[in-house]
Amino acid sequence: MKKIFTLIAVALMAISANAKEEISVSDFAPWDNCTIEGNVITMGENWKGGAIAIGRDMTEYDYVWIKFSNATGAPNFGINYDEWMYQADWGPVFASSAAVMDGSGIVGIKIDKKTVMTHGNAETDGVGIGDVYGQHVQQLFIQGSTAAAASVTVEGIWFGTTEEFVEDGGDVPVRPEAGGSLTMWEGELVYNGWGVSSTVDVKYFEVAEVGDIIYCTVTDVGEDYNPIFKYQNWQDFTELMTEGDFDKDENHFQATINEAALEYLQVNGLRFQGLGFTLTKVELLVPGEVDGINLITNSKQNDVRYNLAGQKVDAAYKGVVIQNGKKYIQK
């Protein structure tokens, strides 16, 4: 009988270890110019928000996710990793975030259990502790993603496995087939100042490969149109691309991922800044041919081509073209 109870206890411990963990919204501590009433968080201008202290190893989980409603101002939901157990006042060494689009939905962040900490601490005299980021989750935060005010109703926050995230309605990226595309972000965000930014989570780039295309659909392009790819560590993305790998017109801007860029994207994710446009969609395009849509790798064509605005373009043009009644990506 004792053996049976032991087996039951072990089984219950295993179930408990795999069960998702809910984080209470009441644990949010607001920063200045931020109010929290029940599960409604209202953030003032200039990236205000609030945070929940975690301060422990979360590597037993794969994702942290939030269900939300009534979101305005596209706030960011994120986690900070930190050497909290050694010298907490050093602050976060890495942050991962995902944009909560206006309206209702679910957004998740994959816990980083691959990247090794190299910043060091008091015990190792700056050599580095060798732990992965996921062992040191400092805090959860919600923060306005632009200089404008934002608000959101938080329906729930959980840490859990990939399976639990998917069961709750979460999105786990799968690499598209040749010629296919993966939507990494979709909504409507107006870039009318350098304070506006949005992020694409690192999880999408785990399925990316060198030669894939980051394709961004835009509207309302103005005379000051100037989109910029940036990493979350503020390094300019375009600096890592070879000449000709970045292209833009009034309907889109795009970039081909090279080896150096992929390395950074798979660790840091991607962030955008810019002026004079409204971003509506960010896709990962995989070169190849499927369903009559070809991602051209050799731009030497003899037939006349047009862009989406109906303007005639030549072989040097990069982006979506129409040729013989079919749409192509020309790079």
CSV table of N, CA, C and O in Angstrom, one decimal, residues 131-179:
chain,number,residue,atom,x,y,z
A,131,ASP,N,24.5,30.6,-17.0
A,131,ASP,CA,23.1,30.2,-17.0
A,131,ASP,C,22.4,30.7,-18.2
A,131,ASP,O,22.9,31.7,-18.9
A,132,VAL,N,21.3,30.1,-18.6
A,132,VAL,CA,20.5,30.6,-19.7
A,132,VAL,C,19.5,31.7,-19.1
A,132,VAL,O,19.2,31.7,-17.9
A,133,TYR,N,19.0,32.5,-20.0
A,133,TYR,CA,18.1,33.6,-19.6
A,133,TYR,C,16.9,33.1,-18.8
A,133,TYR,O,16.4,33.7,-17.9
A,134,GLY,N,16.3,32.0,-19.3
A,134,GLY,CA,15.1,31.5,-18.7
A,134,GLY,C,15.2,31.1,-17.2
A,134,GLY,O,14.2,31.0,-16.5
A,135,GLN,N,16.4,30.9,-16.8
A,135,GLN,CA,16.6,30.7,-15.3
A,135,GLN,C,16.5,31.9,-14.5
A,135,GLN,O,16.4,31.8,-13.2
A,136,HIS,N,16.4,33.1,-15.1
A,136,HIS,CA,16.4,34.3,-14.3
A,136,HIS,C,15.4,35.3,-14.9
A,136,HIS,O,15.7,36.3,-15.5
A,137,VAL,N,14.1,34.9,-14.8
A,137,VAL,CA,13.0,35.8,-15.2
A,137,VAL,C,12.8,36.8,-14.1
A,137,VAL,O,12.3,36.5,-13.0
A,138,GLN,N,13.1,38.1,-14.5
A,138,GLN,CA,13.0,39.1,-13.4
A,138,GLN,C,11.6,39.6,-13.2
A,138,GLN,O,11.1,39.7,-12.1
A,139,GLN,N,10.9,39.9,-14.4
A,139,GLN,CA,9.6,40.5,-14.2
A,139,GLN,C,8.8,40.4,-15.5
A,139,GLN,O,9.3,40.2,-16.6
A,140,LEU,N,7.5,40.5,-15.4
A,140,LEU,CA,6.6,40.7,-16.5
A,140,LEU,C,6.2,42.2,-16.5
A,140,LEU,O,6.1,42.8,-15.5
A,141,PHE,N,6.0,42.7,-17.7
A,141,PHE,CA,5.6,44.1,-17.8
A,141,PHE,C,4.6,44.3,-18.9
A,141,PHE,O,4.5,43.6,-19.8
A,142,ILE,N,3.8,45.3,-18.7
A,142,ILE,CA,2.9,45.9,-19.8
A,142,ILE,C,3.3,47.3,-19.9
A,142,ILE,O,3.3,48.1,-18.9
A,143,GLN,N,3.5,47.8,-21.1
A,143,GLN,CA,4.0,49.1,-21.3
A,143,GLN,C,3.5,49.7,-22.7
A,143,GLN,O,3.4,48.9,-23.6
A,144,GLY,N,3.1,50.9,-22.7
A,144,GLY,CA,2.7,51.5,-23.9
A,144,GLY,C,3.8,51.4,-25.0
A,144,GLY,O,5.0,51.6,-24.6
A,145,SER,N,3.5,51.1,-26.2
A,145,SER,CA,4.5,50.9,-27.2
A,145,SER,C,4.8,52.1,-28.0
A,145,SER,O,5.7,52.2,-28.9
A,146,THR,N,4.1,53.2,-27.8
A,146,THR,CA,4.4,54.5,-28.4
A,146,THR,C,4.4,55.6,-27.4
A,146,THR,O,4.1,55.4,-26.2
A,147,ALA,N,4.6,56.8,-27.9
A,147,ALA,CA,4.5,58.0,-27.0
A,147,ALA,C,3.1,58.3,-26.5
A,147,ALA,O,2.9,59.1,-25.6
A,148,ALA,N,2.1,57.7,-27.2
A,148,ALA,CA,0.7,58.0,-26.9
A,148,ALA,C,0.3,57.1,-25.7
A,148,ALA,O,0.9,56.2,-25.4
A,149,ALA,N,-0.9,57.5,-25.2
A,149,ALA,CA,-1.5,56.8,-24.1
A,149,ALA,C,-2.0,55.4,-24.6
A,149,ALA,O,-2.3,55.2,-25.8
A,150,ALA,N,-2.1,54.4,-23.7
A,150,ALA,CA,-2.6,53.1,-24.0
A,150,ALA,C,-3.4,52.5,-22.9
A,150,ALA,O,-3.3,53.0,-21.7
A,151,SER,N,-4.2,51.5,-23.2
A,151,SER,CA,-5.0,50.9,-22.2
A,151,SER,C,-5.3,49.4,-22.6
A,151,SER,O,-5.3,49.1,-23.8
A,152,VAL,N,-5.5,48.6,-21.6
A,152,VAL,CA,-5.8,47.2,-22.0
A,152,VAL,C,-6.5,46.5,-20.8
A,152,VAL,O,-6.2,46.8,-19.6
A,153,THR,N,-7.4,45.6,-21.1
A,153,THR,CA,-8.1,44.8,-20.1
A,153,THR,C,-7.4,43.4,-20.1
A,153,THR,O,-7.4,42.8,-21.1
A,154,VAL,N,-6.8,43.1,-19.0
A,154,VAL,CA,-6.0,41.8,-18.9
A,154,VAL,C,-7.0,40.7,-18.5
A,154,VAL,O,-7.5,40.7,-17.3
A,155,GLU,N,-7.3,39.7,-19.3
A,155,GLU,CA,-8.2,38.6,-19.0
A,155,GLU,C,-7.4,37.5,-18.2
A,155,GLU,O,-8.1,36.7,-17.5
A,156,GLY,N,-6.1,37.4,-18.4
A,156,GLY,CA,-5.4,36.4,-17.7
A,156,GLY,C,-3.9,36.3,-18.2
A,156,GLY,O,-3.7,36.7,-19.4
A,157,ILE,N,-3.0,35.8,-17.4
A,157,ILE,CA,-1.6,35.7,-17.7
A,157,ILE,C,-1.2,34.3,-17.2
A,157,ILE,O,-1.4,34.0,-16.0
A,158,TRP,N,-0.5,33.6,-18.1
A,158,TRP,CA,0.0,32.2,-17.7
A,158,TRP,C,1.4,31.9,-18.2
A,158,TRP,O,1.8,32.4,-19.2
A,159,PHE,N,2.1,31.1,-17.4
A,159,PHE,CA,3.3,30.4,-17.9
A,159,PHE,C,2.8,29.0,-18.1
A,159,PHE,O,2.1,28.4,-17.3
A,160,GLY,N,3.4,28.4,-19.2
A,160,GLY,CA,3.0,27.0,-19.4
A,160,GLY,C,3.8,26.4,-20.5
A,160,GLY,O,4.7,27.0,-21.1
A,161,THR,N,3.4,25.1,-20.9
A,161,THR,CA,4.1,24.4,-22.0
A,161,THR,C,3.6,24.9,-23.3
A,161,THR,O,2.6,25.6,-23.4
A,162,THR,N,4.3,24.5,-24.4
A,162,THR,CA,3.8,24.8,-25.7
A,162,THR,C,2.4,24.3,-26.0
A,162,THR,O,1.6,25.0,-26.6
A,163,GLU,N,2.2,23.1,-25.5
A,163,GLU,CA,0.8,22.4,-25.7
A,163,GLU,C,-0.2,23.2,-25.1
A,163,GLU,O,-1.3,23.5,-25.6
A,164,GLU,N,0.0,23.7,-23.8
A,164,GLU,CA,-1.0,24.5,-23.1
A,164,GLU,C,-1.2,25.8,-23.8
A,164,GLU,O,-2.3,26.3,-23.8
A,165,PHE,N,-0.2,26.4,-24.3
A,165,PHE,CA,-0.3,27.7,-25.0
A,165,PHE,C,-1.2,27.6,-26.2
A,165,PHE,O,-2.1,28.4,-26.5
A,166,VAL,N,-0.9,26.5,-27.0
A,166,VAL,CA,-1.7,26.2,-28.2
A,166,VAL,C,-3.2,25.9,-27.8
A,166,VAL,O,-4.1,26.4,-28.5
A,167,GLU,N,-3.4,25.2,-26.8
A,167,GLU,CA,-4.8,24.8,-26.3
A,167,GLU,C,-5.5,26.1,-25.9
A,167,GLU,O,-6.7,26.2,-26.1
A,168,ASP,N,-4.8,27.1,-25.4
A,168,ASP,CA,-5.5,28.4,-25.1
A,168,ASP,C,-5.7,29.3,-26.3
A,168,ASP,O,-6.2,30.4,-26.1
A,169,GLY,N,-5.2,28.9,-27.4
A,169,GLY,CA,-5.4,29.7,-28.6
A,169,GLY,C,-4.2,30.4,-29.1
A,169,GLY,O,-4.2,31.2,-30.0
A,170,GLY,N,-3.0,30.1,-28.5
A,170,GLY,CA,-1.8,30.7,-28.9
A,170,GLY,C,-1.2,30.2,-30.2
A,170,GLY,O,-1.6,29.2,-30.7
A,171,ASP,N,-0.4,31.1,-30.8
A,171,ASP,CA,0.2,30.8,-32.1
A,171,ASP,C,1.6,30.4,-32.0
A,171,ASP,O,2.5,31.1,-31.5
A,172,VAL,N,1.9,29.1,-32.4
A,172,VAL,CA,3.3,28.6,-32.5
A,172,VAL,C,3.7,28.5,-34.0
A,172,VAL,O,3.1,27.8,-34.7
A,173,PRO,N,4.7,29.3,-34.4
A,173,PRO,CA,5.0,29.3,-35.8
A,173,PRO,C,5.5,28.0,-36.4
A,173,PRO,O,6.1,27.2,-35.7
A,174,VAL,N,5.1,27.8,-37.6
A,174,VAL,CA,5.5,26.6,-38.4
A,174,VAL,C,6.1,27.2,-39.7
A,174,VAL,O,5.5,28.0,-40.4
A,175,ARG,N,7.2,26.7,-40.1
A,175,ARG,CA,7.9,27.2,-41.3
A,175,ARG,C,7.0,26.9,-42.6
A,175,ARG,O,6.6,25.7,-42.8
A,176,PRO,N,6.7,27.9,-43.4
A,176,PRO,CA,5.9,27.7,-44.6
A,176,PRO,C,6.6,26.8,-45.6
A,176,PRO,O,7.9,26.7,-45.6
A,177,GLU,N,5.9,26.2,-46.5
A,177,GLU,CA,6.5,25.5,-47.6
A,177,GLU,C,7.1,26.5,-48.6
A,177,GLU,O,6.8,27.7,-48.5
A,178,ALA,N,7.8,26.0,-49.5
A,178,ALA,CA,8.5,26.9,-50.6
A,178,ALA,C,7.4,27.7,-51.3
A,178,ALA,O,6.4,27.2,-51.7
A,179,GLY,N,7.6,29.0,-51.3
A,179,GLY,CA,6.7,29.9,-52.0
A,179,GLY,C,5.6,30.4,-51.0
A,179,GLY,O,4.8,31.2,-51.4
